[in-house]
Amino acid sequence: MIKLVPRTKKSPIISAIIPILAVGLTMIFGGILFWILGKDPFETIRMIFWDPLMNETFADYARPQILVKAAPLILIAIGLSFGFRANIWNIGAEGQFIMGAIFSGALGLAFYPQESVLLFPLMIFFGVIGGVFWASIPALLRTYFNTNEILVSLMLVYVAEQVLAAASIGFLRNPEGAGFPGSRNLSQYPSAANLEIISGSGIHWGVATAFVSVIFFYILLYKHKFGFQVSLSGMSPKAARLSGVNPRLLVILCLALSGGLAGLAGMFELTGPAGQITIDFNVGYGFTAIIVAFLGRLNPIGILFSGMLMALTYVGGELTQFMLNLPAAAIQVFQGMLLFFLLSMDLLVNYKIKLARF
Amino acid sequence: MSSTRPLTDSRSTPSSPLISVNGITKSFSNTLANSNIKLSLNSGEIHALLGENGAGKSTLVKIIYGLIAPDSGEMKLSGQIFQPKNPRDARKNGIGMVFQHFSLFNALSVFENIAIGLDEHFEAASLKSRIISLSKNYGLPLNPEDIVGNLSVGQQQRIEIVRCLLQNPKLLIMDEPTSVLNPLEVEQLFYTLKKLASEGTSILYISHKLAEVKDLCKRATVLRGGKVVDTCNTNDFSAPELAELMVGSSIKPTVRLNRKFEDIVLKLENLYQDSEDPYGTSIKNLNLEVKGGEILGVGGVSGNGQDELMTALSGELSPRKGKIFFKGSDISLLNAEGRRALGIFSAPEERLGHAACPGMKLSENVLITCSKTAKLTKYGIIQKNFSEELTREIINKFDVKTDSTSSVASSLSGGNLQKFVIGRELLQNPKLLIINQPTWGVDASAAAFIRQAIIDLAESGTAVVIISQDLDELIEVSDSFTALVGGRISDPKPMSSLKIRDIGQMMSGAMSYD
């Protein structure tokens, strides 16, 4: 019988090294996976991690793409990390991301084609509201009926996908789109477009917001009482209650925070890179952000790096798809491996494996 | 059953002891828990194992019971070398143990709990009748059909004892059995143990309560710092002398002055508080008054509404019905933070995980209860230098032994962490202090220090409520006494007017309300 015994001494250095080791192991086992699929493992790994940054042919396109893909991951992961620290598990950021896009998109389209500088900020606000609204459903169900927020938030992703489909073929469909599904292109509607701040850099308003959020939420987490209460609630719920934390309110706040940031990410994605509401608008940022949050040690600065790394695997993964004909699912398995190795390494650092005797 | 036990006469000739432990040594990473321990027990002897928390008592009995393998040394059972591979092996050789913390399933019946724990297979009907006859025979009445969660702690302990007795033990190890019992239950337990001993069962009795050791045991082995300090006849020493052996230095007795009580600080009116635990005890219709400068001791065994009273007074949960008044104003709906702003501080029983967060630094742990009153945050931003300063002040004033303000709470010993927690609340100048089990699991010198600090606080006019199951402690520090039993309390009486018999009656008499 195998038994896990908690280690008494934990080294902070090892805790920082683990994500790097997990990336290394993912490269090795991912390489084996690609080899089984009949590809050259070294070439594939190089194409995922190296070519998007350094290859002359691809880098001009790929570097800005990394920022564009990292921004939603970072925004969502930061929101999730607060809840995860307090043992509040929002698995449905993907749904909140969709709802943020639908809310802000609906508002923008309602004003089309009038131009106003107020429209974009108002759409940002509606994006947040959409995410908060969708996250408040599991929050309220948990606080008042003690349901499991993991299941409810996850199930609501599939509901949101249905709403998305209804929007793109129904109530938000482009009236001038010759009957094709999908809304008007908001990135071509000047008042609603999320444009690049510096041309060619990939830095749009969402990227800027993600960078500012890293700093803001780092301070909130480590220097502000709210961050302390979130951490305390995760580590000792009873001590948190003694300290005056209202556990119900905390559930609502943490879910609202993660929902709001996911909705915000959805809004920036819709008005920028995606442009329009379509049936396949969401590409899994909300789920990948869970990996990003843990890989970044639930720390906003760590999330900044892990978000970039994960974006790199997205961009590099796309490269392998059209250069080497690697199936898209192989890249998803590769990303999943990263979380798997991270969590299993974590376990080994926190626990010793012992053969128990009877 | 009696055939397996030697005749009582064999006790008078201690030529070959039932069990002897010779030179047992066991170390855990850096600490030497047991060093060259010698101990021997004759058949039918009740032998006390005395020592403070951390003296190595638990390690020693776990070695005897096969839970831990010693690094070196040997044990002999009835003259044969004895190396139990596991508890099952130890039980097969006639060793039974009743732990301080029971391993019972609340939702199952007494019978089911006993059946699960037995190594051999029994016929259900015959097992039930054996439980009944055995429990009657030894003064441990039990109904096999009762659901464990509905039983008192004393009754739950009986299940554990009966479970051991069913296996005909030659040696029964009892780990701090009276810490959860009221005085009448203690009397009953002692009757049982004496009867068992008279029939030839040896009992190794672990305790730090000296009066009861002197009452029950002829010989005692005293451990300190993992070593045997002395093996002695309990009659040759007075209780304070035994205490000195245990602690290694004399304990300063607490000093209290006579003082006048001031106005009523805390008043409870028909208070009802539901338990969060499905098998917990809800508080029913509590009425109580505590004056400034008064220390009210609330006796009673844990699980009788102690945690519920604590959470109601601290403000962690608002009461279901009834009112709590502080200096005349209704505070029933204020949360813990709001009450602290008025000067109501509390120290819960569970140090790690409730009063303090195990994984956080001491300088972060001060934020749990002092962030407002000590102004440790400004516009919500944590003022690190202030929290460091407060932590240092607590460490210095309350003699907390720790490396630095950034040690994590779980790295402190029980006594030091308790001094830290009590110090944290006392430095906020409380007008009302509520403490649950102030010295549970704390070494004697730290306990004396904490008791004196509480008395000093009361002398400055603070009202204090101490909830404790340690009667000796309540007798030592409190001005008035009440018992919380089955979620109800009796009228507080001045401590000086009460005898231990009266206390025993209060602790069992309150049950008759139900």
Tab-separated table of N, CA and C in Angstrom, chain B residues 4 240 248 259 280 287 363 369 430:
chain	number	residue	atom	x	y	z
B	4	THR	N	-7.742	-16.797	31.041
B	4	THR	CA	-6.538	-16.268	30.402
B	4	THR	C	-5.767	-15.347	31.347
B	240	PRO	N	2.923	18.343	44.554
B	240	PRO	CA	3.867	19.359	44.060
B	240	PRO	C	5.259	18.789	43.790
B	248	GLY	N	10.794	19.736	36.059
B	248	GLY	CA	12.223	19.980	36.189
B	248	GLY	C	12.537	21.241	36.960
B	259	ARG	N	-10.594	41.458	44.593
B	259	ARG	CA	-10.970	42.674	43.877
B	259	ARG	C	-12.477	42.783	43.840
B	280	GLY	N	-23.101	17.750	16.846
B	280	GLY	CA	-22.721	18.700	17.876
B	280	GLY	C	-23.909	19.024	18.767
B	287	ASN	N	-28.804	32.065	29.732
B	287	ASN	CA	-28.855	33.361	30.403
B	287	ASN	C	-27.635	33.465	31.299
B	363	SER	N	4.079	37.356	11.838
B	363	SER	CA	3.769	38.757	11.534
B	363	SER	C	2.535	38.869	10.634
B	369	THR	N	-6.533	39.128	13.916
B	369	THR	CA	-7.445	39.779	14.859
B	369	THR	C	-7.083	41.231	15.168
B	430	PRO	N	-8.421	44.237	25.815
B	430	PRO	CA	-9.829	43.847	25.717
B	430	PRO	C	-10.632	44.303	26.933
